[in-house]
Amino acid sequence: MPPSLRIAGIDYGTVRIGIATADLSVGIAGPYETYSRRSERLDADYFRALAKEERIGRFVVGLPVHLSGGESQKSLEARNFGDWLTKLTGVPVEYFDERYTSAEAEEMLLGAGLTKKRRKERLDQLAAQIMLTAYLEAGAKNQELPDSID
């Protein structure tokens, strides 16, 4: 993947999808958006545009796994979403452990003193940022792939 391309971290949800982005040359993840799902057609339009406009060269989809490391029903849903994303955009997908990201994001937002409404608006994208940061710290910032859950 050329260094000018970016990575998008995805915190998959059936209602909302948190998105964070990072440029490999900088190696820092930032929140991008919380996308509210609408319909398969509108979701497809959104993710095609995201991949093109943000020059996404890799998606990293968080896998919600059990404390034991075993995959859950939500993991299967996230993998199905990742497969759909690759077919839709042609951009490869990696999977990465997202255990504790939502809890960590909630704790950070509570500490910031945000209202419940503001926390809900930012929770998913912050969880995506936390997961993408962990992915980068595991080795992706040097353009080597970290261990993926496969």
Short mmCIF file of C-alpha atoms in Angstrom, two decimals:
data_model
loop_
_atom_site.label_atom_id
_atom_site.label_comp_id
_atom_site.label_asym_id
_atom_site.label_seq_id
_atom_site.Cartn_x
_atom_site.Cartn_y
_atom_site.Cartn_z
CA MET A 1 0.00 0.00 0.00
CA PRO A 2 1.55 3.34 -1.01
CA PRO A 3 2.17 5.67 1.95
CA SER A 4 -0.12 8.37 0.51
CA LEU A 5 -3.10 6.12 1.08
CA ARG A 6 -4.95 6.08 4.36
CA ILE A 7 -6.43 3.50 6.70
CA ALA A 8 -9.99 3.64 7.99
CA GLY A 9 -10.83 1.95 11.29
CA ILE A 10 -14.38 0.66 11.56
CA ASP A 11 -16.30 0.10 14.80
CA TYR A 12 -19.11 -1.97 13.31
CA GLY A 13 -22.65 -1.70 14.58
CA THR A 14 -26.06 -2.61 13.21
CA VAL A 15 -27.37 0.94 13.79
CA ARG A 16 -24.24 3.13 13.92
CA ILE A 17 -20.73 2.63 12.54
CA GLY A 18 -17.84 4.49 14.09
CA ILE A 19 -15.10 5.54 11.69
CA ALA A 20 -11.57 6.74 12.37
CA THR A 21 -8.82 7.43 9.85
CA ALA A 22 -5.04 7.46 9.83
CA ASP A 23 -2.28 8.28 7.40
CA LEU A 24 0.53 5.72 7.58
CA SER A 25 3.21 8.39 7.08
CA VAL A 26 2.08 10.10 10.29
CA GLY A 27 0.93 7.04 12.23
CA ILE A 28 -1.74 8.84 14.24
CA ALA A 29 -5.42 7.88 14.21
CA GLY A 30 -8.12 10.50 14.48
CA PRO A 31 -11.91 10.32 14.77
CA TYR A 32 -13.70 10.76 11.45
CA GLU A 33 -17.44 10.26 11.84
CA THR A 34 -20.24 8.20 13.31
CA TYR A 35 -22.30 6.97 10.39
CA SER A 36 -25.96 6.12 11.03
CA ARG A 37 -27.01 3.25 8.81
CA ARG A 38 -29.89 3.96 6.45
CA SER A 39 -30.37 1.31 3.74
CA GLU A 40 -28.06 -1.03 1.86
CA ARG A 41 -28.02 1.29 -1.18
CA LEU A 42 -27.33 4.46 0.84
CA ASP A 43 -24.75 2.65 2.99
CA ALA A 44 -23.01 1.45 -0.20
CA ASP A 45 -22.99 4.99 -1.63
CA TYR A 46 -21.51 6.31 1.61
CA PHE A 47 -18.69 3.75 1.86
CA ARG A 48 -17.80 4.00 -1.84
CA ALA A 49 -17.50 7.78 -1.46
CA LEU A 50 -15.51 7.42 1.79
CA ALA A 51 -13.00 5.06 0.16
CA LYS A 52 -12.56 7.33 -2.86
CA GLU A 53 -12.56 10.76 -1.22
CA GLU A 54 -10.33 9.77 1.72
CA ARG A 55 -8.00 7.63 -0.46
CA ILE A 56 -8.57 4.60 1.78
CA GLY A 57 -6.09 1.82 1.02
CA ARG A 58 -7.11 -0.49 3.86
CA PHE A 59 -10.08 -0.88 6.16
CA VAL A 60 -9.50 -2.25 9.66
CA VAL A 61 -12.72 -3.70 11.03
CA GLY A 62 -12.86 -4.26 14.77
CA LEU A 63 -13.88 -7.72 15.89
CA PRO A 64 -15.80 -7.93 19.16
CA VAL A 65 -14.38 -11.06 20.78
CA HIS A 66 -15.06 -12.69 24.12
CA LEU A 67 -12.65 -12.25 27.03
CA SER A 68 -11.33 -15.73 26.21
CA GLY A 69 -10.41 -14.54 22.72
CA GLY A 70 -13.17 -16.57 21.06
CA GLU A 71 -15.32 -14.94 18.45
CA SER A 72 -18.92 -13.93 19.07
CA GLN A 73 -22.04 -13.61 16.93
CA LYS A 74 -21.15 -9.91 16.54
CA SER A 75 -17.72 -11.01 15.24
CA LEU A 76 -19.45 -12.95 12.46
CA GLU A 77 -21.58 -9.90 11.64
CA ALA A 78 -18.45 -7.70 11.55
CA ARG A 79 -16.71 -10.19 9.24
CA ASN A 80 -19.76 -10.24 6.93
CA PHE A 81 -19.68 -6.44 6.89
CA GLY A 82 -15.94 -6.51 6.09
CA ASP A 83 -16.54 -8.92 3.19
CA TRP A 84 -19.29 -6.64 1.89
CA LEU A 85 -16.98 -3.61 2.23
CA THR A 86 -14.21 -5.28 0.20
CA LYS A 87 -16.61 -6.37 -2.54
CA LEU A 88 -18.16 -2.92 -2.64
CA THR A 89 -14.98 -0.79 -2.66
CA GLY A 90 -12.21 -3.14 -3.78
CA VAL A 91 -10.27 -2.08 -0.67
CA PRO A 92 -8.74 -4.89 1.43
CA VAL A 93 -9.98 -5.44 4.97
CA GLU A 94 -8.00 -6.50 8.03
CA TYR A 95 -9.66 -7.54 11.29
CA PHE A 96 -8.40 -6.46 14.69
CA ASP A 97 -9.42 -7.18 18.28
CA GLU A 98 -11.63 -4.41 19.61
CA ARG A 99 -12.14 -5.70 23.15
CA TYR A 100 -12.74 -2.92 25.66
CA THR A 101 -12.73 -0.10 23.08
CA SER A 102 -16.33 0.96 23.70
CA ALA A 103 -15.86 0.83 27.47
CA GLU A 104 -12.63 2.83 27.20
CA ALA A 105 -14.31 5.37 24.92
CA GLU A 106 -17.29 5.71 27.30
CA GLU A 107 -14.95 6.27 30.24
CA MET A 108 -13.03 8.97 28.33
CA LEU A 109 -16.25 10.72 27.31
CA LEU A 110 -17.60 10.60 30.86
CA GLY A 111 -14.33 12.10 32.07
CA ALA A 112 -14.72 14.92 29.56
CA GLY A 113 -18.03 15.86 31.18
CA LEU A 114 -20.10 15.54 28.00
CA THR A 115 -23.87 15.22 28.11
CA LYS A 116 -25.41 11.84 27.41
CA LYS A 117 -26.44 13.03 23.93
CA ARG A 118 -22.91 14.26 23.08
CA ARG A 119 -21.38 11.02 24.41
CA LYS A 120 -23.71 8.95 22.21
CA GLU A 121 -22.79 11.06 19.16
CA ARG A 122 -19.06 10.49 19.68
CA LEU A 123 -18.83 7.04 21.27
CA ASP A 124 -18.55 4.91 18.13
CA GLN A 125 -16.00 7.09 16.35
CA LEU A 126 -13.88 7.29 19.49
CA ALA A 127 -14.04 3.49 19.86
CA ALA A 128 -12.91 3.23 16.21
CA GLN A 129 -10.05 5.64 16.93
CA ILE A 130 -8.93 3.62 19.98
CA MET A 131 -9.00 0.37 17.96
CA LEU A 132 -7.15 1.95 15.01
CA THR A 133 -4.52 3.41 17.36
CA ALA A 134 -3.93 -0.07 18.82
CA TYR A 135 -3.65 -1.46 15.28
CA LEU A 136 -1.06 1.18 14.37
CA GLU A 137 0.88 0.58 17.58
CA ALA A 138 0.93 -3.15 16.76
CA GLY A 139 3.01 -2.42 13.67
CA ALA A 140 0.95 -0.95 10.84
CA LYS A 141 2.50 2.53 11.13
CA ASN A 142 5.70 0.99 9.73
CA GLN A 143 3.61 -0.49 6.91
CA GLU A 144 4.07 -3.97 8.30
CA LEU A 145 0.82 -5.67 9.09
CA PRO A 146 0.28 -6.34 12.77
CA ASP A 147 -1.16 -9.62 13.87
CA SER A 148 -4.71 -9.78 12.61
CA ILE A 149 -7.52 -11.92 13.93
CA ASP A 150 -7.98 -14.51 11.16
#
